[in-house]
Each structure stands twice: as structure tokens, then as C-alpha cells.
mmCIF file of C-alpha atoms in Angstrom:
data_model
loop_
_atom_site.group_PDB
_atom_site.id
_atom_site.type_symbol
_atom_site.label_atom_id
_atom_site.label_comp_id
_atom_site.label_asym_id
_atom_site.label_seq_id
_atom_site.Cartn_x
_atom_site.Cartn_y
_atom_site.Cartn_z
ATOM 1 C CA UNK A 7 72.638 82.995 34.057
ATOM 2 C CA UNK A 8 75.425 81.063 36.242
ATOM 3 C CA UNK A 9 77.884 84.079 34.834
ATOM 4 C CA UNK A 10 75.499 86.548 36.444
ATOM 5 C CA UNK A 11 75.102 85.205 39.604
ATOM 6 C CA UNK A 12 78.968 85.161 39.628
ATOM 7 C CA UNK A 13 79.514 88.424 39.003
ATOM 8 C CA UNK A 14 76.796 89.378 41.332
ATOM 9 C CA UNK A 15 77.868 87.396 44.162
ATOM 10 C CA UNK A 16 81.662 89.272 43.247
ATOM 11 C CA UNK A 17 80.471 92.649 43.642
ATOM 12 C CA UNK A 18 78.300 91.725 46.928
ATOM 13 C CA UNK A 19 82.207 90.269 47.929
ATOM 14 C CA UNK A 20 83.619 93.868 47.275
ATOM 15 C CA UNK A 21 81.180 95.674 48.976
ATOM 16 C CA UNK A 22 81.102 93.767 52.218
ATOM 17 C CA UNK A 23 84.639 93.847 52.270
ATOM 18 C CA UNK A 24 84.224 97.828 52.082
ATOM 19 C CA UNK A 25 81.520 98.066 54.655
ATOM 20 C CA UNK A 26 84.133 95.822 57.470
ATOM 21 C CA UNK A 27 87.081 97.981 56.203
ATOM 22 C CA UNK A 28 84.806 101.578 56.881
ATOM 23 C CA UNK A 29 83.412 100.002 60.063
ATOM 24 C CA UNK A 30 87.076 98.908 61.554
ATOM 25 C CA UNK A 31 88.202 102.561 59.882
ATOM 26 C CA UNK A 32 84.990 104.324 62.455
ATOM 27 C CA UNK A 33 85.996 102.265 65.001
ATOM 28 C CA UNK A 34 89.466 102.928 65.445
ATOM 29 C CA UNK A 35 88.775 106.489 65.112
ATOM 30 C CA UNK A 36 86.136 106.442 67.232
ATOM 31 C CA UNK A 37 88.506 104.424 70.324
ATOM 32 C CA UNK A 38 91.230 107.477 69.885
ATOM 33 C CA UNK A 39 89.569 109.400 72.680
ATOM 34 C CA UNK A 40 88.770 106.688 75.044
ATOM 35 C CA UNK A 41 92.269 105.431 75.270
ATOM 36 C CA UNK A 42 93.786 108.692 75.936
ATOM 37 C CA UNK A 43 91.103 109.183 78.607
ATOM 38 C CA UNK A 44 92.435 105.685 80.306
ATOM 39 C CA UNK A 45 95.151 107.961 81.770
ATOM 40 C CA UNK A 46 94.750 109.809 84.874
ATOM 41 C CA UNK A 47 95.374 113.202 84.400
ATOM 42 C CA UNK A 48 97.732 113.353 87.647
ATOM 43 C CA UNK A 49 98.703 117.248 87.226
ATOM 44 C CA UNK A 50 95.569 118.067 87.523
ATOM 45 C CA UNK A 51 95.622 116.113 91.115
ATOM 46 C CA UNK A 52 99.153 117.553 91.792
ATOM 47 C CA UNK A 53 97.965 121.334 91.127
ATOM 48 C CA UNK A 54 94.570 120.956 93.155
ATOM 49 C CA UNK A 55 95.996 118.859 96.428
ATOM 50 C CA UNK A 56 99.162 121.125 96.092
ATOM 51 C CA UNK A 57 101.334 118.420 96.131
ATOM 52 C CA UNK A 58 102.799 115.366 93.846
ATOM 53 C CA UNK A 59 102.091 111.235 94.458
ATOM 54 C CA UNK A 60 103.345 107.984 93.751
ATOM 55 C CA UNK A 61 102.006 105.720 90.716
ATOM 56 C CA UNK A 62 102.062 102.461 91.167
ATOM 57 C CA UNK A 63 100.003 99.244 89.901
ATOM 58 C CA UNK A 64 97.914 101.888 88.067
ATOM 59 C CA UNK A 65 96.912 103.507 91.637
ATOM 60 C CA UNK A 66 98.387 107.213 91.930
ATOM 61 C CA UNK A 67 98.500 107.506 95.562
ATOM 62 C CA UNK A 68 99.245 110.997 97.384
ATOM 63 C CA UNK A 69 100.482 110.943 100.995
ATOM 64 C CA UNK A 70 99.632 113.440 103.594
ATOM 65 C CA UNK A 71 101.082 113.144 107.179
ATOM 66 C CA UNK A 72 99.393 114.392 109.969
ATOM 67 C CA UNK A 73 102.573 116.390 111.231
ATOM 68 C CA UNK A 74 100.257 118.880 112.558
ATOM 69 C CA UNK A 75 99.505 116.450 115.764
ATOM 70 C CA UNK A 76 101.519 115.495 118.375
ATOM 71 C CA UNK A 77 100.006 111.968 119.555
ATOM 72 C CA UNK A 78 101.432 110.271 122.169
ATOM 73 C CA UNK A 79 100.081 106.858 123.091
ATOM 74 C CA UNK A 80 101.435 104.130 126.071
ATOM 75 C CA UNK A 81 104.832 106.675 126.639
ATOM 76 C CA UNK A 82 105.947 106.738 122.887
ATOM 77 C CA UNK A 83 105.619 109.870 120.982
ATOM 78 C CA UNK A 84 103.737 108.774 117.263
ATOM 79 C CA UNK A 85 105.665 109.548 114.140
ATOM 80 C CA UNK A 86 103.306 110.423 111.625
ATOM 81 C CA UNK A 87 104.738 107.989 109.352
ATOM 82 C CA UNK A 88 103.692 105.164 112.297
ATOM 83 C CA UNK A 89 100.364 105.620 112.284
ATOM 84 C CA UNK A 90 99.001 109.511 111.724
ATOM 85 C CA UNK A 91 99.112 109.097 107.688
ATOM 86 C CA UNK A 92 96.187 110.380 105.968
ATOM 87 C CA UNK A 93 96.099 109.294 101.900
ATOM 88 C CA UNK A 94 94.102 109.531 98.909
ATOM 89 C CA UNK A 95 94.485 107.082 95.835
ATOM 90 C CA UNK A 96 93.033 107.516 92.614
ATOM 91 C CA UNK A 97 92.509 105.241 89.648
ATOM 92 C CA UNK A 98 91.223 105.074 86.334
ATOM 93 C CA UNK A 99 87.928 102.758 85.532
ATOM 94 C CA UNK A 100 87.257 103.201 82.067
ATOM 95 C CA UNK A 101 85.523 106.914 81.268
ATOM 96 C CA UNK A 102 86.145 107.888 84.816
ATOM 97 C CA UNK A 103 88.066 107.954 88.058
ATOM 98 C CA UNK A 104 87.643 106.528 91.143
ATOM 99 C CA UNK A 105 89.302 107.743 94.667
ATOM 100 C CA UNK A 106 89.399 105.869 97.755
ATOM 101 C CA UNK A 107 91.761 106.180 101.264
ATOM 102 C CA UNK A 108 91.935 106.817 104.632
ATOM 103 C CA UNK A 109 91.831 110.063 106.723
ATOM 104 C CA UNK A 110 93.434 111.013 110.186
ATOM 105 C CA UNK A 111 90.986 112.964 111.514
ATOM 106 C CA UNK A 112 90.898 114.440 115.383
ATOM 107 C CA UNK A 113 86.852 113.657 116.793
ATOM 108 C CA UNK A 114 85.698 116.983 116.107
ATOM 109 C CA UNK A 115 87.023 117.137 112.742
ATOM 110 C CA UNK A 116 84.639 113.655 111.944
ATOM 111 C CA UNK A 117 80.759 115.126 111.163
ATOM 112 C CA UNK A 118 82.351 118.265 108.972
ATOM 113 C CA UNK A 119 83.938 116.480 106.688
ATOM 114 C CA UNK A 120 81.667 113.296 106.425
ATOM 115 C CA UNK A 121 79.619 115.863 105.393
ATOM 116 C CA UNK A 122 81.281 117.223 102.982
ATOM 117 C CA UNK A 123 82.463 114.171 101.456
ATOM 118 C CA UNK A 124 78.656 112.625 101.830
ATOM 119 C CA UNK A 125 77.173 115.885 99.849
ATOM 120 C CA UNK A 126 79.530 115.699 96.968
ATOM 121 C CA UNK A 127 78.690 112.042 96.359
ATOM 122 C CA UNK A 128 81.162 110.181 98.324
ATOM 123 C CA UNK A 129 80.371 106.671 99.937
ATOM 124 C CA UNK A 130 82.116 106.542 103.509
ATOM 125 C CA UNK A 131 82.889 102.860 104.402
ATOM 126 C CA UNK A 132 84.376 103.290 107.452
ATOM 127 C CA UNK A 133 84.651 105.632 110.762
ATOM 128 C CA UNK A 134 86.681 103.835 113.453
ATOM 129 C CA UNK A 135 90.110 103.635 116.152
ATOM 130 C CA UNK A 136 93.357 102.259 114.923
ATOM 131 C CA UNK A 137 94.870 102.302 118.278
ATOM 132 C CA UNK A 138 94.724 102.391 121.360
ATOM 133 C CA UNK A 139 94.848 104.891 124.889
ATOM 134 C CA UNK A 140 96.265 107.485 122.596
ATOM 135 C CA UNK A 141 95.991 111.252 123.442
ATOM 136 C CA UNK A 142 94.809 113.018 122.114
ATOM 137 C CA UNK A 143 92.614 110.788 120.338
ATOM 138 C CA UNK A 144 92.328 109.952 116.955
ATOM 139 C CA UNK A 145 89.748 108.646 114.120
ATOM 140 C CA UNK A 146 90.487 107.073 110.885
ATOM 141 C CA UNK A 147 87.749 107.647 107.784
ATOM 142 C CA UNK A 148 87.410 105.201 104.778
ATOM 143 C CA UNK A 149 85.647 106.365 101.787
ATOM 144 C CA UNK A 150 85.296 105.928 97.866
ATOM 145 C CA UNK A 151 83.965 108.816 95.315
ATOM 146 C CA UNK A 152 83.639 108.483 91.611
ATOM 147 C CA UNK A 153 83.556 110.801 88.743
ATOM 148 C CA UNK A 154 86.573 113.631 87.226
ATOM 149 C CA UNK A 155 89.451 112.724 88.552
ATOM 150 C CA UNK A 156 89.623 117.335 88.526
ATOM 151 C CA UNK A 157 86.641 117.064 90.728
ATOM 152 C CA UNK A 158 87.127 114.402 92.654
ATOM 153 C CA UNK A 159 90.383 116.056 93.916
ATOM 154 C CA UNK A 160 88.802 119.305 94.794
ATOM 155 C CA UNK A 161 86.088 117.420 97.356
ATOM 156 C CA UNK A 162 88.949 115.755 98.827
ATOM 157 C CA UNK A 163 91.222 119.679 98.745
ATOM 158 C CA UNK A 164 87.759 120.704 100.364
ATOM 159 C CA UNK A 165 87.248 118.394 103.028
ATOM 160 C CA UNK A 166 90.804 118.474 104.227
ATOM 161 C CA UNK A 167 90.288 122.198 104.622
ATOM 162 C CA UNK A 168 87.933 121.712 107.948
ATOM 163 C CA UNK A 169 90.621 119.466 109.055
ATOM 164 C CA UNK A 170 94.526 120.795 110.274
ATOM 165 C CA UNK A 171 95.800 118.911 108.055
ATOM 166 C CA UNK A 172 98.941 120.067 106.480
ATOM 167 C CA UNK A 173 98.963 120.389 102.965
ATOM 168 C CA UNK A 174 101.365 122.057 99.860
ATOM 169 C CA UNK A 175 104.625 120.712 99.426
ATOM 170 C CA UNK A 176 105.803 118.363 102.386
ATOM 171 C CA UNK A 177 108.799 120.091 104.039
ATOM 172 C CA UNK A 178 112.083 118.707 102.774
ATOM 173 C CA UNK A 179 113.634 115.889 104.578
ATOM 174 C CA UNK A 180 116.970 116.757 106.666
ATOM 175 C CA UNK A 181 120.135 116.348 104.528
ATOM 176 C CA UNK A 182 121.183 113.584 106.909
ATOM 177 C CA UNK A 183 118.689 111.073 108.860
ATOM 178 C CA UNK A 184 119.387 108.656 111.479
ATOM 179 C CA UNK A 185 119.951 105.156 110.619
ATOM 180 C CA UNK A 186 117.501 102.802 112.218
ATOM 181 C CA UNK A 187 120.113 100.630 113.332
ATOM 182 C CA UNK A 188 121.432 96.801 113.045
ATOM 183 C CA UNK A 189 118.108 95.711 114.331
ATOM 184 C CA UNK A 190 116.433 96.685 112.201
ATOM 185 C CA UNK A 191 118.514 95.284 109.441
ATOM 186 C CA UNK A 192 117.736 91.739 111.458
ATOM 187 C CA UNK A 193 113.919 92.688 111.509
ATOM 188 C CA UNK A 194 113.796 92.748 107.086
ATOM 189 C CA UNK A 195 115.722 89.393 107.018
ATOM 190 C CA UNK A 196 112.811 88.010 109.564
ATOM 191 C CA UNK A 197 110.228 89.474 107.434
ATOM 192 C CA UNK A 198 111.431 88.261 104.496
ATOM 193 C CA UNK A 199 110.338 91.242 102.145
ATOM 194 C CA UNK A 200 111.654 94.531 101.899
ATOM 195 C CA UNK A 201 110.658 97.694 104.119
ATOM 196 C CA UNK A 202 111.400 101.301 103.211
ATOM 197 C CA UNK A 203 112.387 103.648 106.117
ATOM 198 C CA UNK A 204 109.925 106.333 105.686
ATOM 199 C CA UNK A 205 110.125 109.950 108.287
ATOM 200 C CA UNK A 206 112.300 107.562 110.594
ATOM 201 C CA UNK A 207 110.069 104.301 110.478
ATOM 202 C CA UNK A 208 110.347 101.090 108.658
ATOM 203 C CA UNK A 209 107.240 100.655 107.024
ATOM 204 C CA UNK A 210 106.355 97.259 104.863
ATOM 205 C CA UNK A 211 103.173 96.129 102.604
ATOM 206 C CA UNK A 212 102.579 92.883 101.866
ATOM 207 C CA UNK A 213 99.947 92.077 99.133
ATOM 208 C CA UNK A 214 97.773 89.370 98.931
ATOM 209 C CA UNK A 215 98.061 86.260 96.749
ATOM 210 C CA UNK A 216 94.314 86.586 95.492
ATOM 211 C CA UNK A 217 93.254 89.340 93.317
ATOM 212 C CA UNK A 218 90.874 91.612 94.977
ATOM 213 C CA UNK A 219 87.899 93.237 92.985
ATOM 214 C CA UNK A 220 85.209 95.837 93.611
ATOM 215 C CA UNK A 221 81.573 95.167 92.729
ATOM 216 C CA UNK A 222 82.231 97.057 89.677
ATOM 217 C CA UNK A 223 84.907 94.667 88.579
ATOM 218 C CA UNK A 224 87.764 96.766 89.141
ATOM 219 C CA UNK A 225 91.031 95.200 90.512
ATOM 220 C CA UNK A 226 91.660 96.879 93.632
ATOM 221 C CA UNK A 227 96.140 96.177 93.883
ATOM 222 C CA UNK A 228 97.508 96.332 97.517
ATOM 223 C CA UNK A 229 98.980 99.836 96.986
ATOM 224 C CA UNK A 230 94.870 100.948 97.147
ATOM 225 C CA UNK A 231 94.686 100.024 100.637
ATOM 226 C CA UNK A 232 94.714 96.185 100.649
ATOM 227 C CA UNK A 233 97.746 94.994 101.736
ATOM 228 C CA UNK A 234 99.067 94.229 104.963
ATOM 229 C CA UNK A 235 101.034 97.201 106.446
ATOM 230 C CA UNK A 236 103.484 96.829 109.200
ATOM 231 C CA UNK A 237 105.206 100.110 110.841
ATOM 232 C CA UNK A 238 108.199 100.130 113.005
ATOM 233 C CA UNK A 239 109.439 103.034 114.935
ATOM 234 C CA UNK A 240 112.112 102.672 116.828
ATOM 235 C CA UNK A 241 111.899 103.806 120.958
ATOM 236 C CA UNK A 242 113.803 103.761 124.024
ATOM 237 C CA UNK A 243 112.484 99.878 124.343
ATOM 238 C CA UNK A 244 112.870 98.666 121.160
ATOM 239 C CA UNK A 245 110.601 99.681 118.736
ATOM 240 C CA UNK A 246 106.849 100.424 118.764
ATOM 241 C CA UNK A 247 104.456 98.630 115.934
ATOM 242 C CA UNK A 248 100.965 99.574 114.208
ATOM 243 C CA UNK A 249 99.743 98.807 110.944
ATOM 244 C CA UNK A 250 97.094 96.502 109.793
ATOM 245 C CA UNK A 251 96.871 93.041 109.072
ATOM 246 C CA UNK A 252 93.976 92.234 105.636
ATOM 247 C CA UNK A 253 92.648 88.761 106.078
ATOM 248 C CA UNK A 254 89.623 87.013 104.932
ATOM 249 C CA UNK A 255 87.374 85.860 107.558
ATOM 250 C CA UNK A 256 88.969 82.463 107.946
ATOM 251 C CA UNK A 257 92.336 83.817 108.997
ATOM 252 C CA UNK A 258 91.403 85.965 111.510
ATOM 253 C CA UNK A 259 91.635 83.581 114.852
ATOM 254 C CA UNK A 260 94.444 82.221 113.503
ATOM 255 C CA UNK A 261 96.811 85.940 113.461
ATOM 256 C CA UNK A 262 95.076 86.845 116.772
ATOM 257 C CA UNK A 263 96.319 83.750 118.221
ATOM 258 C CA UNK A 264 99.805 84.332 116.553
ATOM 259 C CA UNK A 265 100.092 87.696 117.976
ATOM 260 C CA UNK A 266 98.773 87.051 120.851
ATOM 261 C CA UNK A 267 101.798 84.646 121.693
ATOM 262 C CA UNK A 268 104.230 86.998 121.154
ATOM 263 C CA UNK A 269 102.664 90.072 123.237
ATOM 264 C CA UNK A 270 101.258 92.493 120.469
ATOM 265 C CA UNK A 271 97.828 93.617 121.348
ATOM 266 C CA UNK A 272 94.793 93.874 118.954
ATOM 267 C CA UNK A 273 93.504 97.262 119.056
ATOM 268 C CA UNK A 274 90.786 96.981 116.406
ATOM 269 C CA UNK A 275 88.739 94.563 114.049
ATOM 270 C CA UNK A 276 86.897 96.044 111.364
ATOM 271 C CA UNK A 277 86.121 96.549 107.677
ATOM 272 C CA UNK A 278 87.458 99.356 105.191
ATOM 273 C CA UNK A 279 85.032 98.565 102.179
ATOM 274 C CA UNK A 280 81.711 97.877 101.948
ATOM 275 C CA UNK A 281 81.491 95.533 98.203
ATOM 276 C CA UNK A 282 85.143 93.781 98.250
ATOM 277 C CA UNK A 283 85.960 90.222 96.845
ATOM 278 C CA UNK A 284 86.845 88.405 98.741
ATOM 279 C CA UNK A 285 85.269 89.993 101.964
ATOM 280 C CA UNK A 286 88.283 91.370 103.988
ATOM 281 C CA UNK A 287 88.745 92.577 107.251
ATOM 282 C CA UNK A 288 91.653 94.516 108.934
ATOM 283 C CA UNK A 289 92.740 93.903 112.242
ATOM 284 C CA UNK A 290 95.110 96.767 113.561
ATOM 285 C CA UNK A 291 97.798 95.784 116.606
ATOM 286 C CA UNK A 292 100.167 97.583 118.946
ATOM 287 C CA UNK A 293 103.474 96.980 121.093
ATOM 288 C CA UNK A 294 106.477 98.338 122.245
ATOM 289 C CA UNK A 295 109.117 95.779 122.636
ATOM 290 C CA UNK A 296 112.569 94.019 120.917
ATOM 291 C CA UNK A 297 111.974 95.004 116.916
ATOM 292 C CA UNK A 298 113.707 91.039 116.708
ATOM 293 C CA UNK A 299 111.077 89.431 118.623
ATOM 294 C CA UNK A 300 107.974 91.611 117.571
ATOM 295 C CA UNK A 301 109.116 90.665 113.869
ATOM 296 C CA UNK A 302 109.872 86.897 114.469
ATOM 297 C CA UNK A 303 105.925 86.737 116.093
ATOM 298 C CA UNK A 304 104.602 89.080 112.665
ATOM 299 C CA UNK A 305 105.984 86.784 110.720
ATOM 300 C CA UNK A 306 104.509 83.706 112.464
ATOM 301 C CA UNK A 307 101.024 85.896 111.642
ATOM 302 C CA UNK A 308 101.716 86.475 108.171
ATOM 303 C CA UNK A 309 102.185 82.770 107.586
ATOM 304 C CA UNK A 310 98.396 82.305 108.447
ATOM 305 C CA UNK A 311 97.146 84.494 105.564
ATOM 306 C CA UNK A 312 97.678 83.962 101.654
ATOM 307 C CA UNK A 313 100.091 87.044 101.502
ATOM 308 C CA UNK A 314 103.063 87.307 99.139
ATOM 309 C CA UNK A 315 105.935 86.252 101.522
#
């Protein structure tokens, strides 16, 4: 009887080992798809927008100046690269894409493509200023969509469309471009991080320390939209600076008094996103002054927020 049982309880051994081994077999063949699918398929997004992005932090993020407009605000002529760049950045949650960015949009460009963007399922988080006594002026539009990263392209190729916005291939950059100068060298060693000189501005983005997540769960990195960004262009005074500070709500007061000491103004205090943690808001600044002393007082500013300095 003992013998039986023993032989019985052998073959029950084989078997279950069978059933795990088919079930692990299933499984991997059954996770094949879905891991392919957890890449973006970005020349499908290159072939609808007409032109190619960066990829970075898992964020494919496609730039598109507004060179079309010729914005002029307190005596400087804007770059677009200062403050007139519209952008879209995609990434990949799982079966699906997600796209979120910002839009430079002219006032009656605003209701046509909300409109668009609102019918094909897109959430807009924001309609607001960046700056200040501009002409002539200009809006900037936050939103999020979800879905095919094919589709979700062609509502963004299709709201652009009501808009002047330039789009194709950017126009290539002159063989030879202006340096921006010794200053300028001094204003990166104040920052302490790196800037890239971008359509002849020196643009930086500073993360934050803290990792911030949608109310999905998804990380959202600071290439998405949620780091700092501070734009110099030089001028005949200096240089002239935009950009956006992210902060939580505690470190507000503290930038505005930072800036405030050194001369920049605020222009605008406001959200982007609507389900963020940690709650952020984005303060946006102006001035036109020495590129040494406007980056000495930014830094002070950064120094009040958990960024990575």
C-alpha cells in the first residue's frame, strides 16, 4: 500500500512539474508581443509630423519652432528657440502611448485647435501667457492624449494644420553660427550644469531630485516637460531670459523673492498638468540685462528648489 502511494505521489510530481513547465512555456510566448509593443514606433511619428525627434529618458520628443512669427517683446526681437517653441513628446505606457506638450499658438489660433484636440480625446491642462507686453501676442496650450502612438500623431499633424505653424523638415542650420561669446561661457560656470546653444540661444533644463508620476503611475522624466528651463539670448544689453522655473508649492515665495532681488520679473504662475505628484507649478520670468548677473541671481533661485544642481 505505502509502495502505491509512492508511486502515486511520483507521477502527481511529474505531472505538476509538466503543467509549471507548459504554463511558463504559454507565458513566455504569450509576453513576445507585449514587449515588442513597449517600443514606440517613432517612424511612424517621423512620417506623419514630417519630421524626426529626440529620444531621451524613454520620452521621444519632436521640436517645432514657431519661425513663422516675428514677436517682439520690451525692444528685443524673440528667437524662436527663446520662447516661441511649440513640442510634442510621446511615451510608451504599457499597450499604448501617451503624448503630452506645449503649443505656441497666436489668440485666434486657440478655440480651433482646442477643438480639435478636445474632439479626438485629448485632455487640455492648460491655456495661458508665458510673457509679457509682447506683440503680437502669444498663448501657450498644455495637453495630454492617449491611445496609437499612429493616431495620436495625426490629431496633433491635424491640429497644427489650423495653426501657421511650420512643419516638414526644419531648414538646415547655416554652415557657420555666431558664437555666443565669453559671457556666456561665465554664465554655464555660474549655473553649474551644462546649456546647449540652440538657433543662437543657450538653453538649460534642470530636473528635479524627486521622481514625478502621473495618476496612472507613469514616471513623467524632466525631458516631458518637468524640468526647469532657462533660455538666454543674447541682445544689445546683455542678454534677454524666459523659461520656466517647476517648483512645488513650498518653493514658490522663496524663487520669487530670489528673482526678485536680482531684477527678473515674474510674468506668470500657473499649472501645466492637472494629476501630477508632487503638485507642481511653473512660474515663467523675463529680463534683459548682464547674462553674468541674471545667471548669478538664477542660480540663487535654483538653490531654493530640490533640482539637480
Amino acid at each position: 500500500m505505502l509502495n502505491r502511494y509512492r508511486i502515486s505521489f511520483k507521477k502527481l510530481a511529474i505531472i505538476s512539474i509538466s503543467v509549471v513547465a507548459i504554463s511558463i512555456a504559454a507565458s513566455g510566448a504569450g509576453n513576445t508581443p507585449a514587449q515588442s509593443s513597449d517600443a514606440l514606433d517613432t517612424k511612424k511619428i517621423d512620417q506623419i509630423i514630417g519630421r524626426s525627434g529626440e529620444m531621451k529618458d524613454g520620452v521621444y520628443k519632436i521640436s517645432l519652432p514657431r519661425s513663422d512669427l516675428k514677436v517682439r517683446a520690451d525692444g528685443v526681437d524673440i528667437k524662436p528657440a527663446l520662447a516661441l517653441g511649440s513640442w510634442m513628446a510621446f511615451k510608451r505606457m504599457g499597450s499604448h502611448a501617451m503624448v503630452m506638450g506645449d503649443l505656441v499658438l497666436l489668440e485666434t489660433e486657440i478655440n480651433p485647435v482646442l477643438a480639435k484636440l478636445e474632439d479626438n480625446g485629448f485632455e487640455i491642462s492648460a491655456v495661458h501667457n508665458h510673457v509679457i507686453n509682447e506683440q503680437p501676442r502669444v498663448m501657450y496650450m498644455h495637453y495630454m492624449g492617449h491611445g496609437d502612438e499612429a493616431k495620436l500623431a495625426q490629431v496633433m499633424k491635424d491640429a497644427l494644420a489650423l495653426t501657421a505653424t511650420p512643419m516638414g523638415s526644419p531648414p538646415a542650420a547655416p554652415a557657420t553660427q555666431p558664437a555666443l561669446g565669453a559671457d556666456f561661457k561665465k554664465v554655464q560656470d555660474i549655473m553649474g550644469v551644462a546649456g546647449k546653444e540652440r538657433g543662437g540661444v543657450l538653453q538649460f533644463g534642470i530636473a528635479r531630485k524627486e521622481k514625478i508620476t502621473m495618476a496612472e503611475g507613469m514616471e513623467v522624466p524632466g525631458f516631458m516637460g518637468t524640468a526647469t528651463a532657462i533660455n538666454f539670448q543674447p541682445t544689445a544689453k546683455g542678454a534677454a531670459i524666459t523659461g520656466d522655473f517647476v517648483m512645488t508649492a513650498s518653493e514658490v515665495n522663496p524663487v520669487i523673492r530670489e528673482l526678485k532681488k536680482g531684477g527678473i520679473q515674474i510674468t506668470a504662475l500657473h499649472s501645466h498638468m492637472l494629476d501630477e505628484s508632487p503638485r507642481l507649478f511653473f512660474m515663467h520670468f523675463w529680463a534683459n540685462d548682464d547674462p553674468v548677473k541674471l545667471a548669478r541671481t538664477l542660480r540663487a533661485a535654483l538653490e531654493k528648489t530640490n533640482s539637480q544642481l
